[in-house]
Tab-separated table of C-alpha atoms (C1' of nucleotides) in Angstrom:
chain	number	residue	atom	x	y	z
A	1	MET	CA	86.829	162.000	-44.873
A	2	GLU	CA	84.265	159.514	-45.863
A	3	ALA	CA	83.278	157.602	-42.908
A	4	LEU	CA	81.497	160.970	-41.865
A	5	VAL	CA	79.674	161.209	-45.447
A	6	LYS	CA	78.697	157.701	-45.084
A	7	VAL	CA	77.234	158.000	-41.651
A	8	LEU	CA	75.490	161.053	-42.569
A	9	LYS	CA	73.730	159.985	-45.265
A	10	ASN	CA	72.750	156.582	-43.839
A	11	HIS	CA	70.856	158.981	-41.151
A	12	LYS	CA	69.502	161.268	-43.660
A	13	CYS	CA	71.358	164.146	-42.223
A	14	LYS	CA	72.449	166.842	-44.701
A	15	ILE	CA	76.121	166.975	-45.850
A	16	THR	CA	77.139	170.600	-45.221
A	17	PRO	CA	80.441	172.340	-45.476
A	18	GLN	CA	80.268	173.307	-41.895
A	19	ARG	CA	79.914	169.685	-40.643
A	20	LEU	CA	82.698	168.615	-42.850
A	21	ALA	CA	84.841	171.478	-41.430
A	22	VAL	CA	84.051	170.595	-38.046
A	23	TYR	CA	84.799	166.746	-38.408
A	24	HIS	CA	88.144	167.468	-40.148
A	25	VAL	CA	89.392	169.922	-37.680
A	26	LEU	CA	88.848	167.630	-35.021
A	27	ARG	CA	90.311	164.720	-36.753
A	28	ASN	CA	93.419	166.359	-37.863
A	29	ASN	CA	94.119	167.717	-34.127
A	30	LYS	CA	95.750	165.801	-31.300
A	31	ASP	CA	94.850	168.168	-28.713
A	32	HIS	CA	91.477	167.051	-27.900
A	33	PRO	CA	90.221	170.710	-28.333
A	34	ASN	CA	86.922	172.092	-26.758
A	35	ALA	CA	84.328	173.623	-28.662
A	36	GLU	CA	85.595	177.108	-28.486
A	37	ALA	CA	89.200	176.085	-29.822
A	38	ILE	CA	87.436	174.218	-32.908
A	39	PHE	CA	85.469	177.535	-33.781
A	40	LYS	CA	88.731	179.512	-33.404
A	41	MET	CA	90.315	176.979	-35.842
A	42	LEU	CA	87.616	177.406	-38.322
A	43	GLU	CA	87.184	181.166	-38.236
A	44	PRO	CA	90.008	181.772	-40.956
A	45	ASN	CA	88.365	179.730	-43.375
A	46	TYR	CA	84.811	179.908	-42.312
A	47	PRO	CA	84.301	183.390	-41.219
A	48	THR	CA	80.476	183.382	-40.923
A	49	ILE	CA	80.327	180.194	-39.010
A	50	SER	CA	78.983	180.392	-35.461
A	51	LEU	CA	79.856	178.763	-32.183
A	52	ALA	CA	76.215	177.318	-32.022
A	53	THR	CA	76.651	175.353	-35.083
A	54	VAL	CA	79.959	173.933	-34.000
A	55	TYR	CA	78.049	172.806	-30.832
A	56	LYS	CA	75.376	171.426	-32.989
A	57	SER	CA	77.709	169.472	-35.205
A	58	LEU	CA	79.685	168.128	-32.344
A	59	GLU	CA	76.630	166.980	-30.616
A	60	LEU	CA	75.194	165.286	-33.612
A	61	PHE	CA	78.633	163.421	-34.336
A	62	ALA	CA	78.676	162.215	-30.801
A	63	GLU	CA	75.132	160.807	-31.005
A	64	LEU	CA	76.044	159.082	-34.191
A	65	GLY	CA	78.923	157.561	-32.629
A	66	LEU	CA	81.569	159.288	-34.784
A	67	ILE	CA	83.235	161.126	-31.873
A	68	GLN	CA	83.060	161.458	-28.096
A	69	ALA	CA	82.744	164.402	-25.676
A	70	ILE	CA	85.053	164.135	-22.662
A	71	ASN	CA	85.157	165.638	-19.295
A	72	LEU	CA	88.470	166.079	-17.819
A	73	GLY	CA	87.155	168.189	-14.602
A	74	GLU	CA	87.628	171.329	-16.535
A	75	ASN	CA	85.098	174.057	-17.084
A	76	SER	CA	84.494	172.872	-20.807
A	77	PHE	CA	84.200	169.758	-22.405
A	78	ARG	CA	86.739	168.516	-24.838
A	79	TYR	CA	86.081	166.301	-28.029
A	80	ASP	CA	87.828	163.191	-29.259
A	81	PRO	CA	87.824	161.912	-32.754
A	82	ASN	CA	87.930	158.599	-31.407
A	83	PRO	CA	84.663	157.477	-30.278
A	84	LYS	CA	85.750	154.528	-28.126
A	85	VAL	CA	86.165	155.226	-24.400
A	86	HIS	CA	89.584	155.121	-23.368
A	87	PRO	CA	92.007	156.630	-20.863
A	88	HIS	CA	93.759	159.692	-21.027
A	89	VAL	CA	96.725	161.522	-19.693
A	90	ILE	CA	96.804	165.293	-19.274
A	91	CYS	CA	99.895	167.384	-18.753
A	92	SER	CA	99.128	169.677	-15.878
A	93	LYS	CA	101.503	172.244	-17.364
A	94	CYS	CA	100.725	172.361	-21.119
A	95	ASN	CA	97.415	170.823	-20.751
A	96	LYS	CA	97.987	168.672	-23.745
A	97	VAL	CA	95.597	165.441	-23.592
A	98	GLU	CA	97.118	162.008	-24.911
A	99	ASP	CA	95.230	158.850	-25.237
A	100	LEU	CA	96.368	155.552	-23.536
A	101	PRO	CA	95.557	152.167	-24.808
A	102	GLU	CA	92.710	150.542	-23.092
A	103	GLU	CA	94.346	147.122	-22.999
A	104	TYR	CA	96.419	147.765	-19.936
A	105	PHE	CA	93.610	148.661	-17.752
A	106	ASP	CA	91.056	146.117	-18.885
A	107	ASP	CA	91.181	144.062	-15.487
A	108	LEU	CA	89.879	146.872	-13.494
A	109	LYS	CA	86.268	146.406	-14.084
A	110	ALA	CA	86.452	143.038	-12.521
A	111	VAL	CA	88.071	144.452	-9.454
A	112	VAL	CA	85.638	147.032	-8.784
A	113	ALA	CA	82.711	144.499	-9.517
A	114	LYS	CA	84.243	142.430	-6.873
A	115	LEU	CA	84.707	145.150	-4.489
A	116	VAL	CA	81.270	146.767	-4.439
A	117	ASN	CA	79.053	144.276	-6.140
A	118	TYR	CA	78.151	146.360	-9.214
A	119	LYS	CA	77.531	145.500	-12.836
A	120	VAL	CA	80.388	147.612	-14.141
A	121	THR	CA	79.717	148.916	-17.578
A	122	LYS	CA	82.312	151.644	-18.249
A	123	GLN	CA	85.282	152.961	-16.820
A	124	HIS	CA	86.872	156.803	-17.077
A	125	LEU	CA	90.362	156.898	-16.250
A	126	THR	CA	92.088	160.224	-16.309
A	127	PHE	CA	95.874	160.392	-14.982
A	128	TYR	CA	97.350	163.959	-14.411
A	129	GLY	CA	101.347	164.577	-14.639
A	130	ILE	CA	104.082	166.359	-16.364
A	131	CYS	CA	104.802	165.456	-19.934
A	132	SER	CA	108.334	164.756	-20.905
A	133	ASP	CA	108.505	168.002	-22.999
A	134	CYS	CA	107.467	170.216	-19.915
A	135	ASN	CA	109.521	168.054	-17.625
A	136	THR	CA	112.961	168.819	-19.574
A	137	ASN	CA	112.238	172.485	-19.864
B	1	MET	CA	82.043	168.208	14.536
B	2	GLU	CA	85.105	169.248	15.524
B	3	ALA	CA	87.708	169.143	13.121
B	4	LEU	CA	85.700	171.944	11.278
B	5	VAL	CA	85.755	174.285	14.103
B	6	LYS	CA	89.596	173.749	14.729
B	7	VAL	CA	90.509	174.298	11.370
B	8	LEU	CA	88.096	177.283	10.873
B	9	LYS	CA	89.872	178.695	13.985
B	10	ASN	CA	93.171	177.988	13.015
B	11	HIS	CA	92.440	180.028	9.851
B	12	LYS	CA	90.918	182.916	11.582
B	13	CYS	CA	87.758	182.025	9.861
B	14	LYS	CA	84.433	182.877	11.690
B	15	ILE	CA	82.380	179.877	12.861
B	16	THR	CA	78.779	180.601	11.844
B	17	PRO	CA	75.726	178.379	11.988
B	18	GLN	CA	75.634	178.324	8.257
B	19	ARG	CA	79.118	176.927	7.991
B	20	LEU	CA	78.449	174.278	10.536
B	21	ALA	CA	75.218	173.179	8.832
B	22	VAL	CA	76.657	172.845	5.345
B	23	TYR	CA	79.535	170.674	6.648
B	24	HIS	CA	77.478	168.489	8.789
B	25	VAL	CA	74.936	167.976	6.077
B	26	LEU	CA	77.851	166.912	3.606
B	27	ARG	CA	79.414	164.678	6.312
B	28	ASN	CA	76.089	162.876	7.047
B	29	ASN	CA	75.460	162.303	3.491
B	30	LYS	CA	76.397	159.373	1.549
B	31	ASP	CA	75.390	160.421	-2.084
B	32	HIS	CA	78.201	162.916	-2.944
B	33	PRO	CA	75.255	165.602	-3.297
B	34	ASN	CA	75.872	168.949	-5.596
B	35	ALA	CA	75.486	172.416	-4.122
B	36	GLU	CA	71.938	172.520	-4.867
B	37	ALA	CA	70.814	169.318	-3.260
B	38	ILE	CA	72.810	170.393	-0.033
B	39	PHE	CA	70.801	173.874	-0.179
B	40	LYS	CA	67.646	171.953	-0.413
B	41	MET	CA	68.441	169.805	2.648
B	42	LEU	CA	69.235	172.674	4.547
B	43	GLU	CA	66.189	174.792	3.496
B	44	PRO	CA	63.749	173.274	6.309
B	45	ASN	CA	66.153	174.222	9.236
B	46	TYR	CA	67.612	177.292	7.609
B	47	PRO	CA	64.832	178.978	5.642
B	48	THR	CA	66.971	182.099	5.119
B	49	ILE	CA	70.247	180.488	3.808
B	50	SER	CA	71.045	181.270	0.303
B	51	LEU	CA	72.648	178.938	-2.351
B	52	ALA	CA	75.531	181.539	-2.698
B	53	THR	CA	76.403	180.959	0.861
B	54	VAL	CA	76.424	177.159	0.291
B	55	TYR	CA	78.783	177.618	-2.673
B	56	LYS	CA	81.178	179.933	-0.684
B	57	SER	CA	81.232	177.531	2.224
B	58	LEU	CA	82.101	174.770	0.119
B	59	GLU	CA	84.587	176.564	-1.746
B	60	LEU	CA	86.076	177.440	1.756
B	61	PHE	CA	86.154	173.972	3.076
B	62	ALA	CA	87.737	172.754	-0.242
B	63	GLU	CA	90.544	175.298	0.177
B	64	LEU	CA	91.131	174.218	3.681
B	65	GLY	CA	91.480	170.729	2.619
B	66	LEU	CA	88.295	169.513	4.579
B	67	ILE	CA	86.476	168.052	1.706
B	68	GLN	CA	86.871	168.116	-2.256
B	69	ALA	CA	84.721	168.900	-5.408
B	70	ILE	CA	84.368	166.292	-7.632
B	71	ASN	CA	83.514	166.323	-11.305
B	72	LEU	CA	82.063	163.137	-12.632
B	73	GLY	CA	80.923	164.568	-16.123
B	74	GLU	CA	77.755	165.694	-15.089
B	75	ASN	CA	76.651	169.358	-15.462
B	76	SER	CA	77.163	170.430	-11.597
B	77	PHE	CA	79.940	169.476	-9.192
B	78	ARG	CA	79.435	167.217	-6.363
B	79	TYR	CA	81.188	167.456	-3.066
B	80	ASP	CA	82.655	164.714	-1.221
B	81	PRO	CA	83.241	164.782	2.653
B	82	ASN	CA	86.468	162.742	2.217
B	83	PRO	CA	89.336	165.446	1.025
B	84	LYS	CA	91.613	162.738	-0.351
B	85	VAL	CA	91.288	161.977	-4.229
B	86	HIS	CA	89.957	158.376	-4.487
B	87	PRO	CA	88.040	156.354	-6.996
B	88	HIS	CA	84.202	156.233	-7.351
B	89	VAL	CA	81.672	154.071	-8.620
B	90	ILE	CA	78.503	155.536	-9.907
B	91	CYS	CA	75.069	153.951	-10.458
B	92	SER	CA	73.976	154.764	-13.734
B	93	LYS	CA	70.137	154.185	-12.539
B	94	CYS	CA	70.050	156.010	-9.256
B	95	ASN	CA	73.129	158.257	-9.604
B	96	LYS	CA	74.402	157.255	-6.240
B	97	VAL	CA	78.107	157.778	-6.167
B	98	GLU	CA	80.174	155.291	-3.810
B	99	ASP	CA	83.778	155.494	-2.674
B	100	LEU	CA	86.325	152.681	-3.584
B	101	PRO	CA	89.500	152.226	-1.866
B	102	GLU	CA	92.632	153.567	-3.398
B	103	GLU	CA	94.922	150.903	-2.525
B	104	TYR	CA	93.366	148.437	-5.241
B	105	PHE	CA	94.768	150.961	-8.016
B	106	ASP	CA	98.081	152.329	-6.629
B	107	ASP	CA	100.178	150.562	-9.273
B	108	LEU	CA	98.285	152.277	-12.293
B	109	LYS	CA	100.494	155.472	-12.044
B	110	ALA	CA	103.497	153.389	-12.688
B	111	VAL	CA	101.846	151.736	-15.561
B	112	VAL	CA	100.954	155.017	-16.937
B	113	ALA	CA	104.527	156.503	-16.505
B	114	LYS	CA	105.928	153.752	-18.462
B	115	LEU	CA	103.582	153.899	-21.212
B	116	VAL	CA	104.243	157.685	-22.011
B	117	ASN	CA	106.914	158.696	-20.017
B	118	TYR	CA	105.012	161.199	-17.826
B	119	LYS	CA	105.755	161.940	-14.164
B	120	VAL	CA	102.349	161.074	-13.004
B	121	THR	CA	101.055	162.746	-10.006
B	122	LYS	CA	97.392	162.084	-9.980
B	123	GLN	CA	94.738	159.745	-11.191
B	124	HIS	CA	90.873	160.341	-11.549
B	125	LEU	CA	89.254	156.920	-11.587
B	126	THR	CA	85.348	156.772	-12.155
B	127	PHE	CA	83.441	153.550	-12.897
B	128	TYR	CA	79.983	153.281	-14.265
B	129	GLY	CA	77.676	150.434	-13.754
B	130	ILE	CA	74.453	149.267	-12.063
B	131	CYS	CA	74.310	148.940	-8.295
B	132	SER	CA	73.021	145.800	-6.437
B	133	ASP	CA	69.804	147.703	-5.350
B	134	CYS	CA	68.859	148.665	-8.969
B	135	ASN	CA	70.238	145.410	-10.229
B	136	THR	CA	67.653	143.433	-8.499
B	137	ASN	CA	64.641	145.640	-8.875
C	1	DA	C1'	84.207	197.811	17.835
C	2	DT	C1'	85.574	195.676	13.779
C	3	DA	C1'	86.075	193.017	10.566
C	4	DC	C1'	84.142	189.162	8.127
C	5	DG	C1'	80.166	186.584	6.531
C	6	DT	C1'	75.514	186.602	4.832
C	7	DG	C1'	71.852	186.691	1.482
C	8	DC	C1'	70.087	189.145	-2.271
C	9	DA	C1'	70.429	190.129	-7.219
C	10	DA	C1'	72.882	190.800	-10.980
C	11	DA	C1'	77.104	189.217	-13.582
C	12	DG	C1'	79.684	185.384	-15.930
C	13	DA	C1'	80.796	181.340	-18.619
C	14	DA	C1'	79.508	177.292	-21.123
C	15	DT	C1'	76.097	175.420	-23.493
C	16	DT	C1'	71.351	175.043	-25.511
C	17	DT	C1'	67.153	176.754	-28.061
C	18	DG	C1'	63.832	179.417	-31.175
C	19	DC	C1'	63.355	181.154	-35.381
C	20	DA	C1'	63.804	183.293	-39.961
C	21	DG	C1'	66.118	182.775	-44.042
C	22	DC	C1'	69.211	179.764	-46.849
C	23	DG	C1'	70.814	175.903	-49.252
C	24	DA	C1'	71.296	170.647	-50.087
C	25	DC	C1'	68.972	167.236	-51.573
D	1	DG	C1'	60.334	172.755	-53.658
D	2	DT	C1'	60.931	170.665	-49.338
D	3	DC	C1'	62.749	170.431	-45.246
D	4	DG	C1'	66.865	170.228	-42.606
D	5	DC	C1'	70.717	173.346	-41.209
D	6	DT	C1'	72.822	177.933	-40.214
D	7	DG	C1'	73.613	181.751	-37.540
D	8	DC	C1'	72.103	185.204	-34.897
D	9	DA	C1'	70.546	186.685	-30.378
D	10	DA	C1'	68.038	185.089	-26.422
D	11	DA	C1'	67.301	181.532	-23.054
D	12	DT	C1'	69.286	178.257	-19.436
D	13	DT	C1'	71.847	176.388	-16.083
D	14	DC	C1'	75.549	176.205	-12.956
D	15	DT	C1'	78.534	179.133	-10.388
D	16	DT	C1'	80.585	183.514	-8.945
D	17	DT	C1'	80.673	188.180	-7.481
D	18	DG	C1'	79.633	193.042	-5.620
D	19	DC	C1'	77.668	195.099	-1.894
D	20	DA	C1'	74.852	196.540	2.221
D	21	DC	C1'	73.551	194.740	6.376
D	22	DG	C1'	74.279	191.794	10.274
D	23	DT	C1'	77.073	189.109	13.682
D	24	DA	C1'	80.965	186.312	15.640
D	25	DT	C1'	85.015	187.459	17.735
DNA sequence: ATACGTGCAAAGAATTTGCAGCGAC
DNA sequence: GTCGCTGCAAATTCTTTGCACGTAT
């Protein structure tokens, strides 16, 4: 609840019901929703909120390092309440996105740096497969 | 030159100057261009070609397994003359995209499968950094 | 000769922007 | 009271589609 308020205050951004709502919906959701999905989740309680406001809020939070926008090769961005870049697995059947711990993949940057002589700063790792739920059904 | 002609014939698709041109421009380019860039490269020699034709050709080639569309989190798709999914490094300064050999990253699927109990089928690995050219300048 | 492909312009989808009025400070 | 924020609608950007005409087979 309160990291958001603190950070907004520090940056002299107003604390509005819409911003609180967008942040909390994302926080309490494990699916890595896109802007449209967040908008739909908010509509029942905030019938006048607009999609533009959702986008503006998400953009602000990403700038402030509170969340991150992720691109999984779909047509729209998904949003992740964890601002740290980390690997994801996406189920090709139900489209659920799960997080993976970074530490298993830390040595890859060095492998790449050696292969191509780049100063590697970031890695985006996305795995696709069938989750255990979808696999048994 | 000729894998294209053979595959088009096999699928009873017409061999048009536009299709040949789109394919060759992509083949002879190392930057992993997007549709707009391909269109611009073609314009001098094909002043009447349209962007829609470029898109339609690229879509056809991708369906036929001749090339692949890749999404690196930018606003537009890039196209890769290599149809096999493989890792990429992108230079954050000059936006050049280079290929990486898959074999160094083959064991990752098993790591993920163990971590989350997915049947992992595909991995999209993209690394970001500064290339040696940009680093020295 | 007969589809199929081209190229224009218009449609679509996701996201961004302009701006008048409102509300947090 | 001020100025940033909201929410509407319009603009933008990338991509796709519809359709009349041209062209590869």
